[in-house]
Short mmCIF file of C-alpha atoms in Angstrom, two decimals:
data_model
loop_
_atom_site.label_atom_id
_atom_site.label_comp_id
_atom_site.label_asym_id
_atom_site.label_seq_id
_atom_site.Cartn_x
_atom_site.Cartn_y
_atom_site.Cartn_z
CA MET A 1 84.99 76.42 119.48
CA SER A 2 84.17 76.90 123.16
CA LEU A 3 80.89 78.43 124.32
CA GLU A 4 82.75 81.43 125.75
CA LEU A 5 84.48 82.11 122.43
CA THR A 6 81.19 81.73 120.57
CA ILE A 7 79.58 84.31 122.87
CA MET A 8 82.50 86.69 122.36
CA ILE A 9 82.40 86.43 118.54
CA GLY A 10 78.62 86.82 118.52
CA THR A 11 78.84 89.90 120.72
CA LEU A 12 81.61 91.37 118.56
CA PHE A 13 79.60 91.01 115.35
CA LEU A 14 76.45 92.32 117.04
CA MET A 15 78.15 95.42 118.40
CA ALA A 16 79.98 96.13 115.13
CA GLY A 17 76.77 95.49 113.18
CA ILE A 18 74.82 98.17 115.08
CA GLY A 19 77.55 100.72 114.35
CA MET A 20 79.66 100.67 117.51
CA PRO A 21 83.31 101.65 116.81
CA ILE A 22 85.42 98.52 116.40
CA ALA A 23 87.63 99.25 119.42
CA TYR A 24 84.63 99.51 121.76
CA ALA A 25 83.03 96.46 120.13
CA ILE A 26 86.19 94.44 120.92
CA LEU A 27 86.21 95.68 124.54
CA THR A 28 82.52 94.81 125.00
CA ALA A 29 82.96 91.36 123.43
CA SER A 30 86.01 90.69 125.61
CA MET A 31 84.03 91.54 128.73
CA ALA A 32 81.26 89.17 127.57
CA TYR A 33 83.90 86.44 127.20
CA MET A 34 85.22 87.03 130.72
CA VAL A 35 81.73 86.90 132.22
CA ALA A 36 80.89 83.70 130.33
CA ALA A 37 84.18 82.13 131.44
CA GLY A 38 83.56 83.06 135.07
CA SER A 39 86.61 85.34 135.17
CA SER A 40 86.84 88.87 136.49
CA ILE A 41 86.26 91.59 133.91
CA GLY A 42 89.08 93.40 135.69
CA ILE A 43 91.41 91.24 133.57
CA VAL A 44 90.29 93.32 130.60
CA GLY A 45 91.47 96.55 132.20
CA LYS A 46 94.70 95.00 133.49
CA THR A 47 95.60 93.53 130.09
CA LEU A 48 94.88 96.84 128.36
CA VAL A 49 96.93 98.96 130.77
CA ASP A 50 99.83 96.50 131.06
CA GLY A 51 100.04 96.01 127.29
CA ILE A 52 100.13 99.73 126.50
CA TYR A 53 102.32 100.98 129.33
CA GLN A 54 104.88 98.17 129.19
CA SER A 55 105.62 98.64 125.49
CA PHE A 56 108.28 101.28 124.90
CA LEU A 57 107.87 100.74 121.14
CA LEU A 58 104.29 102.03 121.20
CA LEU A 59 105.53 105.48 122.22
CA ALA A 60 106.78 105.84 118.64
CA VAL A 61 103.17 106.07 117.38
CA PRO A 62 102.19 109.43 118.96
CA LEU A 63 105.68 110.82 118.24
CA PHE A 64 105.39 110.00 114.53
CA ILE A 65 101.90 111.51 114.50
CA VAL A 66 103.22 114.75 116.04
CA ALA A 67 106.12 114.87 113.56
CA ALA A 68 103.76 114.37 110.60
CA ASN A 69 101.32 117.05 111.76
CA ILE A 70 104.12 119.57 112.28
CA MET A 71 105.63 118.85 108.86
CA ASN A 72 102.23 119.21 107.20
CA ALA A 73 101.72 122.64 108.79
CA GLY A 74 103.19 125.90 107.51
CA SER A 75 105.32 126.27 104.39
CA ILE A 76 107.08 122.89 104.40
CA SER A 77 104.43 121.27 102.21
CA ASP A 78 104.61 124.18 99.74
CA ARG A 79 108.40 123.86 99.39
CA LEU A 80 108.20 120.11 98.85
CA LEU A 81 105.38 120.51 96.33
CA ASN A 82 107.40 123.06 94.34
CA PHE A 83 110.29 120.57 94.30
CA CYS A 84 108.01 117.86 92.88
CA ILE A 85 106.66 120.20 90.18
CA ALA A 86 110.20 121.18 89.18
CA THR A 87 111.36 117.58 88.82
CA VAL A 88 108.46 115.63 87.28
CA GLY A 89 105.86 118.23 86.29
CA ARG A 90 107.42 118.58 82.82
CA PHE A 91 106.34 115.09 81.70
CA LYS A 92 103.04 114.07 80.10
CA GLY A 93 100.31 114.14 82.74
CA GLY A 94 102.71 116.19 84.85
CA LEU A 95 100.50 116.99 87.84
CA GLY A 96 99.60 113.30 88.12
CA HIS A 97 103.30 112.52 88.45
CA VAL A 98 103.63 115.38 90.94
CA ASN A 99 100.81 113.81 92.92
CA VAL A 100 102.61 110.46 93.16
CA MET A 101 106.02 111.97 93.87
CA ALA A 102 104.57 114.17 96.60
CA SER A 103 103.16 111.07 98.27
CA LEU A 104 106.56 109.37 98.01
CA ILE A 105 108.21 112.32 99.74
CA PHE A 106 105.51 112.94 102.33
CA SER A 107 105.46 109.23 103.18
CA GLY A 108 108.90 109.84 104.69
CA MET A 109 107.28 112.19 107.18
CA SER A 110 103.74 111.16 108.02
CA GLY A 111 103.54 107.35 107.95
CA SER A 112 99.79 107.77 107.49
CA ALA A 113 97.79 107.33 104.29
CA VAL A 114 94.82 109.31 105.60
CA ALA A 115 97.06 112.22 106.63
CA ASP A 116 98.62 112.34 103.16
CA ALA A 117 95.24 112.20 101.40
CA ALA A 118 93.54 114.80 103.60
CA GLY A 119 96.55 117.14 103.75
CA ILE A 120 98.79 117.54 100.71
CA GLY A 121 96.32 115.49 98.63
CA LYS A 122 93.61 118.13 98.76
CA ILE A 123 96.08 120.80 97.60
CA ILE A 124 97.16 118.76 94.57
CA ILE A 125 93.57 117.84 93.66
CA ASP A 126 92.70 121.55 93.49
CA MET A 127 95.75 122.15 91.28
CA MET A 128 94.81 119.28 88.96
CA ARG A 129 91.19 120.45 88.63
CA LYS A 130 92.14 124.08 87.88
CA ASP A 131 91.14 125.19 84.38
CA GLY A 132 89.90 121.66 83.64
CA ARG A 133 93.40 120.13 83.37
CA PHE A 134 92.18 116.78 84.76
CA PRO A 135 88.69 115.40 85.48
CA ALA A 136 87.76 115.71 89.14
CA GLY A 137 87.29 111.97 89.57
CA TYR A 138 90.69 111.20 88.07
CA ALA A 139 92.46 113.75 90.28
CA ALA A 140 90.79 112.27 93.36
CA ALA A 141 91.51 108.67 92.28
CA ILE A 142 95.24 109.12 91.72
CA THR A 143 95.47 111.03 95.00
CA ALA A 144 93.83 108.18 96.90
CA ALA A 145 96.01 105.61 95.13
CA SER A 146 99.26 107.49 95.77
CA ALA A 147 98.35 108.04 99.43
CA THR A 148 98.62 104.28 99.96
CA ILE A 149 102.41 104.69 99.71
CA GLY A 150 102.44 106.74 102.93
CA PRO A 151 102.74 103.86 105.43
CA ILE A 152 105.12 101.81 103.24
CA ILE A 153 108.18 104.08 103.11
CA PRO A 154 109.50 104.81 106.62
CA PRO A 155 108.38 106.04 109.04
CA SER A 156 105.37 103.75 109.12
CA ILE A 157 102.89 103.55 111.98
CA PRO A 158 101.38 100.23 110.69
CA MET A 159 104.87 98.70 110.64
CA VAL A 160 105.44 99.81 114.23
CA LEU A 161 102.20 98.05 115.19
CA TYR A 162 103.19 94.93 113.22
CA ALA A 163 106.55 94.87 115.02
CA LEU A 164 104.61 94.98 118.30
CA VAL A 165 102.61 91.83 117.53
CA SER A 166 105.33 89.88 115.70
CA ASN A 167 108.58 90.90 117.43
CA ALA A 168 110.08 91.50 113.97
CA SER A 169 112.90 94.03 113.66
CA ILE A 170 111.41 97.50 113.20
CA GLY A 171 114.58 98.69 111.49
CA ALA A 172 114.42 95.82 109.00
CA LEU A 173 110.73 96.52 108.38
CA PHE A 174 111.46 100.18 107.67
CA LEU A 175 114.24 99.28 105.23
CA GLY A 176 112.09 96.56 103.69
CA GLY A 177 109.39 99.09 102.83
CA ILE A 178 111.62 101.38 100.74
CA LEU A 179 111.83 99.36 97.49
CA PRO A 180 108.15 98.27 97.60
CA GLY A 181 107.15 101.91 98.17
CA LEU A 182 109.24 103.03 95.21
CA MET A 183 107.77 100.20 93.13
CA MET A 184 104.24 101.33 94.00
CA GLY A 185 105.12 104.87 93.01
CA GLY A 186 106.65 103.62 89.75
CA VAL A 187 103.61 101.59 88.64
CA LEU A 188 101.26 104.48 89.52
CA MET A 189 103.38 106.89 87.47
CA ALA A 190 103.46 104.43 84.57
CA MET A 191 99.67 104.08 84.64
CA ASN A 192 99.25 107.87 84.87
CA PHE A 193 101.61 108.33 81.90
CA TRP A 194 99.68 105.79 79.80
CA ILE A 195 96.24 107.21 80.68
CA SER A 196 97.46 110.79 80.11
CA HIS A 197 98.63 109.92 76.59
CA ARG A 198 95.46 107.99 75.81
CA ARG A 199 93.12 110.73 77.09
CA GLY A 200 95.21 113.75 76.11
CA PHE A 201 95.76 115.22 79.56
CA ALA A 202 97.77 118.43 79.94
CA THR A 203 101.52 118.75 80.36
CA GLU A 204 102.76 121.47 82.70
CA GLU A 205 105.14 124.19 81.57
CA ALA A 206 108.66 123.03 82.40
CA ILE A 207 110.55 124.91 85.12
CA PRO A 208 113.99 125.94 83.77
CA MET A 209 116.78 123.63 84.87
CA ARG A 210 118.74 126.60 86.21
CA ASP A 211 116.02 127.04 88.86
CA LEU A 212 116.15 123.41 90.00
CA PRO A 213 119.08 123.84 92.46
CA ARG A 214 117.29 126.74 94.16
CA VAL A 215 114.03 124.81 94.49
CA THR A 216 115.88 121.72 95.73
CA GLY A 217 117.82 123.75 98.27
CA ARG A 218 114.63 125.14 99.78
CA ALA A 219 113.19 121.63 100.16
CA PHE A 220 116.40 119.81 101.10
CA PRO A 221 116.17 120.12 104.93
CA ALA A 222 112.69 118.54 104.87
CA LEU A 223 113.90 115.80 102.49
CA LEU A 224 116.48 114.75 105.11
CA MET A 225 113.83 113.40 107.50
CA PRO A 226 113.81 109.73 106.28
CA ALA A 227 117.62 109.67 106.13
CA ILE A 228 117.87 110.90 109.72
CA LEU A 229 115.42 108.21 110.86
CA LEU A 230 117.20 105.34 109.14
CA TYR A 231 120.66 106.52 110.17
CA GLY A 232 119.52 106.79 113.77
CA ILE A 233 118.12 103.25 113.80
CA TYR A 234 120.73 101.45 111.68
CA GLY A 235 123.66 103.52 112.92
CA CYS A 236 122.86 102.22 116.41
CA VAL A 237 122.46 105.81 117.55
CA THR A 238 118.80 105.56 118.60
CA THR A 239 116.08 103.02 119.19
CA PRO A 240 113.04 103.25 116.88
CA THR A 241 111.13 105.11 119.59
CA GLU A 242 113.99 107.53 120.15
CA ALA A 243 114.21 108.02 116.38
CA ALA A 244 110.54 109.02 116.41
CA ALA A 245 111.30 111.58 119.12
CA VAL A 246 114.21 112.91 117.04
CA ALA A 247 111.88 113.17 114.03
CA ALA A 248 109.34 115.18 116.02
CA ALA A 249 112.07 117.47 117.40
CA TYR A 250 113.62 117.92 113.95
CA ALA A 251 110.23 118.79 112.44
CA LEU A 252 109.65 121.35 115.20
CA LEU A 253 113.09 122.94 114.76
CA LEU A 254 112.61 123.18 110.99
CA SER A 255 109.16 124.74 111.24
CA VAL A 256 109.96 127.20 114.04
CA PHE A 257 113.57 128.27 113.47
CA PHE A 258 114.55 127.36 109.89
CA TYR A 259 111.38 128.03 107.90
CA ARG A 260 109.74 130.22 110.59
CA SER A 261 106.28 129.07 109.53
CA LEU A 262 104.86 127.73 112.80
CA LYS A 263 103.19 129.92 115.41
CA LEU A 264 102.52 129.03 119.04
CA LYS A 265 98.74 128.90 118.51
CA THR A 266 99.19 126.55 115.56
CA LEU A 267 101.51 124.34 117.60
CA TYR A 268 98.88 124.04 120.32
CA THR A 269 96.29 122.95 117.75
CA ILE A 270 98.75 120.43 116.31
CA LEU A 271 99.43 118.91 119.74
CA VAL A 272 95.71 118.64 120.54
CA ASP A 273 94.96 117.00 117.18
CA SER A 274 97.91 114.64 117.64
CA ALA A 275 96.69 113.67 121.10
CA ARG A 276 93.25 112.85 119.73
CA SER A 277 94.69 110.77 116.90
CA SER A 278 97.00 108.95 119.32
CA ALA A 279 94.11 108.22 121.67
CA ALA A 280 92.05 106.80 118.79
CA VAL A 281 94.92 104.49 117.83
CA GLY A 282 95.60 103.65 121.48
CA ILE A 283 92.09 102.42 122.21
CA VAL A 284 92.24 100.11 119.17
CA ILE A 285 95.62 98.81 120.35
CA GLY A 286 94.21 98.20 123.83
CA GLY A 287 91.24 96.29 122.47
CA ALA A 288 93.50 94.21 120.23
CA LEU A 289 95.79 93.33 123.14
CA ILE A 290 92.82 92.00 125.10
CA LEU A 291 91.58 90.04 122.10
CA ASN A 292 95.05 88.58 121.59
CA TYR A 293 95.07 87.51 125.26
CA ILE A 294 91.81 85.63 124.69
CA VAL A 295 93.10 84.06 121.47
CA ALA A 296 96.19 82.86 123.34
CA SER A 297 94.00 81.49 126.15
CA GLU A 298 91.97 79.51 123.62
CA ASN A 299 95.19 78.29 121.91
CA ILE A 300 93.77 79.29 118.53
CA THR A 301 97.04 80.28 116.84
CA SER A 302 98.79 77.01 117.71
CA ALA A 303 95.81 74.95 116.53
CA LEU A 304 95.66 76.89 113.25
CA ALA A 305 99.40 76.48 112.66
CA ALA A 306 99.27 72.74 113.40
CA TYR A 307 96.30 72.26 111.05
CA LEU A 308 97.98 74.08 108.15
CA VAL A 309 101.16 72.07 108.61
CA ASP A 310 99.16 68.81 108.75
CA VAL A 311 97.40 69.56 105.45
CA ASN A 312 100.83 70.33 103.90
CA VAL A 313 100.16 73.89 102.77
CA SER A 314 103.17 75.33 100.93
CA PRO A 315 104.56 78.71 102.08
CA LEU A 316 103.58 80.33 98.76
CA MET A 317 100.00 79.03 98.89
CA PHE A 318 99.73 80.18 102.51
CA LEU A 319 100.96 83.67 101.57
CA LEU A 320 98.54 83.92 98.66
CA ALA A 321 95.57 82.71 100.74
CA VAL A 322 96.34 85.11 103.61
CA ASN A 323 96.72 88.02 101.20
CA VAL A 324 93.38 87.28 99.53
CA LEU A 325 91.77 87.25 102.98
CA ILE A 326 93.48 90.51 104.01
CA LEU A 327 92.48 92.16 100.72
CA LEU A 328 88.84 91.24 101.37
CA LEU A 329 88.99 92.37 105.00
CA GLY A 330 90.64 95.61 103.89
CA CYS A 331 87.38 96.55 102.18
CA LEU A 332 85.64 96.52 105.57
CA LEU A 333 88.23 97.10 108.33
CA ASP A 334 90.97 99.66 108.87
CA ALA A 335 94.63 98.64 108.71
CA THR A 336 95.19 99.05 112.46
CA THR A 337 92.47 96.55 113.32
CA ILE A 338 93.68 94.03 110.73
CA ILE A 339 97.31 94.22 111.87
CA LEU A 340 96.54 94.04 115.59
CA VAL A 341 93.64 91.56 115.56
CA ILE A 342 93.88 89.37 112.44
CA VAL A 343 97.58 89.17 111.60
CA PRO A 344 98.73 87.71 114.98
CA LEU A 345 96.70 84.59 114.14
CA PHE A 346 99.13 83.81 111.30
CA ILE A 347 102.49 84.58 112.95
CA PRO A 348 103.01 81.05 114.43
CA THR A 349 102.22 79.51 111.03
CA CYS A 350 104.78 81.81 109.38
CA ASN A 351 107.37 80.55 111.86
CA LEU A 352 106.49 76.91 111.19
CA LEU A 353 106.58 77.40 107.41
CA SER A 354 109.86 79.39 107.62
CA ILE A 355 108.28 82.51 106.12
CA ASP A 356 110.39 85.56 106.90
CA LEU A 357 108.45 87.84 109.25
CA VAL A 358 109.86 91.02 107.71
CA HIS A 359 108.76 89.92 104.22
CA PHE A 360 105.37 88.86 105.59
CA GLY A 361 104.93 92.13 107.47
CA VAL A 362 105.76 94.44 104.58
CA VAL A 363 103.49 92.47 102.22
CA ILE A 364 100.64 92.61 104.75
CA VAL A 365 101.03 96.37 105.26
CA VAL A 366 101.04 96.92 101.47
CA ASN A 367 97.92 94.76 101.21
CA CYS A 368 96.18 96.73 103.97
CA MET A 369 96.97 99.97 102.15
CA ILE A 370 95.51 98.63 98.90
CA GLY A 371 92.37 97.79 100.89
CA LEU A 372 92.01 101.50 101.69
CA ILE A 373 91.12 102.20 98.04
CA THR A 374 89.21 98.98 97.30
CA PRO A 375 85.52 99.64 96.56
CA PRO A 376 82.95 99.75 97.95
CA TYR A 377 84.19 100.63 101.46
CA GLY A 378 87.76 101.86 100.90
CA ILE A 379 88.38 104.41 103.65
CA LEU A 380 90.56 106.68 101.50
CA LEU A 381 87.79 106.96 98.93
CA PHE A 382 85.49 108.36 101.61
CA VAL A 383 88.21 110.66 102.99
CA ILE A 384 88.82 112.19 99.55
CA ASN A 385 85.09 112.48 98.99
CA ALA A 386 84.68 114.26 102.35
CA VAL A 387 87.48 116.81 101.90
CA THR A 388 86.81 117.64 98.23
CA GLY A 389 83.12 116.96 97.64
CA ILE A 390 83.91 114.95 94.51
CA SER A 391 81.33 112.26 93.76
CA LEU A 392 82.20 108.85 95.20
CA ARG A 393 80.96 107.23 91.98
CA ASP A 394 83.41 109.28 89.89
CA ILE A 395 86.30 108.42 92.22
CA ILE A 396 85.56 104.67 92.13
CA ALA A 397 85.25 104.64 88.33
CA GLU A 398 88.70 106.23 87.96
CA VAL A 399 90.53 104.35 90.72
CA LEU A 400 90.19 100.86 89.21
CA PRO A 401 93.24 101.04 86.86
CA PHE A 402 95.43 102.21 89.73
CA LEU A 403 94.04 99.48 91.96
CA ALA A 404 94.95 96.88 89.30
CA VAL A 405 98.61 97.95 89.02
CA LEU A 406 98.98 98.09 92.82
CA VAL A 407 97.68 94.51 93.10
CA ALA A 408 100.18 93.50 90.39
CA ALA A 409 102.97 95.12 92.45
CA LEU A 410 101.75 93.24 95.53
CA LEU A 411 101.93 89.92 93.65
CA ALA A 412 105.49 90.74 92.57
CA MET A 413 106.44 91.29 96.23
CA ILE A 414 104.88 87.95 97.20
CA PHE A 415 106.56 85.94 94.44
CA PHE A 416 109.92 87.73 94.71
CA PRO A 417 110.78 88.27 98.41
CA GLY A 418 114.07 89.88 97.37
CA ILE A 419 112.15 93.07 96.53
CA VAL A 420 111.40 93.44 100.23
CA LEU A 421 114.49 91.84 101.75
CA PHE A 422 117.26 93.26 99.54
CA LEU A 423 117.95 96.41 101.58
CA PRO A 424 117.55 94.77 105.03
CA ARG A 425 120.00 92.01 104.01
CA LEU A 426 122.37 94.62 102.60
CA MET A 427 122.44 96.22 106.06
CA GLY A 428 123.10 92.95 107.87
CA TYR A 429 119.64 91.47 108.41
CA ASP A 430 119.99 87.67 108.41
CA GLY A 431 116.39 86.80 107.49
#
């Protein structure tokens, strides 16, 4: 390790250790590297600006954020929630199933776990707690666990970022996330069903089947969002970025003209909030691009790949080791930082070991989402605690069974790549 790199890493840990946001810590450490190397710190600014403004794909991030915020405003969430109650609320532990199904549906709109947990999640938690149907900690735990599905089923902001650093097909990544997302929803529902029987949780009054077509019809236009996205990308009608723009426009048309639930003042607030969220993501992306430039300059990725090949690491052992590392890092870092800063280190090794980058990417994103609910520093646990006031200790105690089944689902995806690659290959992906 060179002296310059040692200074950079030391500065990064120092800045992060005193509480500086990770994006600013990366920028500061990168400047320290440039000074130690005798280079101009202007390279930092140039790399940041060039990396962001020369990537058309990155424009999809703010567009997906806008689409999600519009869909979460007004009556759209109410219509979708009523649809979930009508379909799965009749089973044992009904509102727990509704919670998971709502996350499956909203994941096709937001692409953000935090947005799902803080938005529709709070509504369902209040419903589950009403009249003591479910313990507060359990309601919060299943909400946090189900919110991890958000960035797995398309659209997915983490997958867009992974495509940026790996050059993997964004369309294949989106398709590859569908079956894993459904699997995650399935294991969470199974665990909820088992716990509900064991602890005697309530079953909701069944909505008559004759009302199901009416409820479905009210929610159907919103349910079309994922289908429109995938048709646009795989029908060669739009690029992924253009599909994000279509999604934002479709959400706006639905809210303003079809459901008539969005006012001009609300739209202004949505755009301001979306701009802030996009800026927060953008500064992390910029810092990661600079860090990746330094890593390339130091030839770290090539050296790591050559070492792992020399010691004859099998593809499966490499995947397991990387996933253990990501799971541990997920307790401390957010998914954006992991995908943009840590994951690029392993891409050359994946190529050398013939590991499919779409399979690797989907597994990594799933792993990062599991990290969001992994104690003690799972971000979603703190988000739920902040928006509901439910004790963090109660949430952690109840989330462990859901964490266990999600890790089991992750292992299944690692050992059986066909779970991820079946749909992409069905649509012509040759990976």
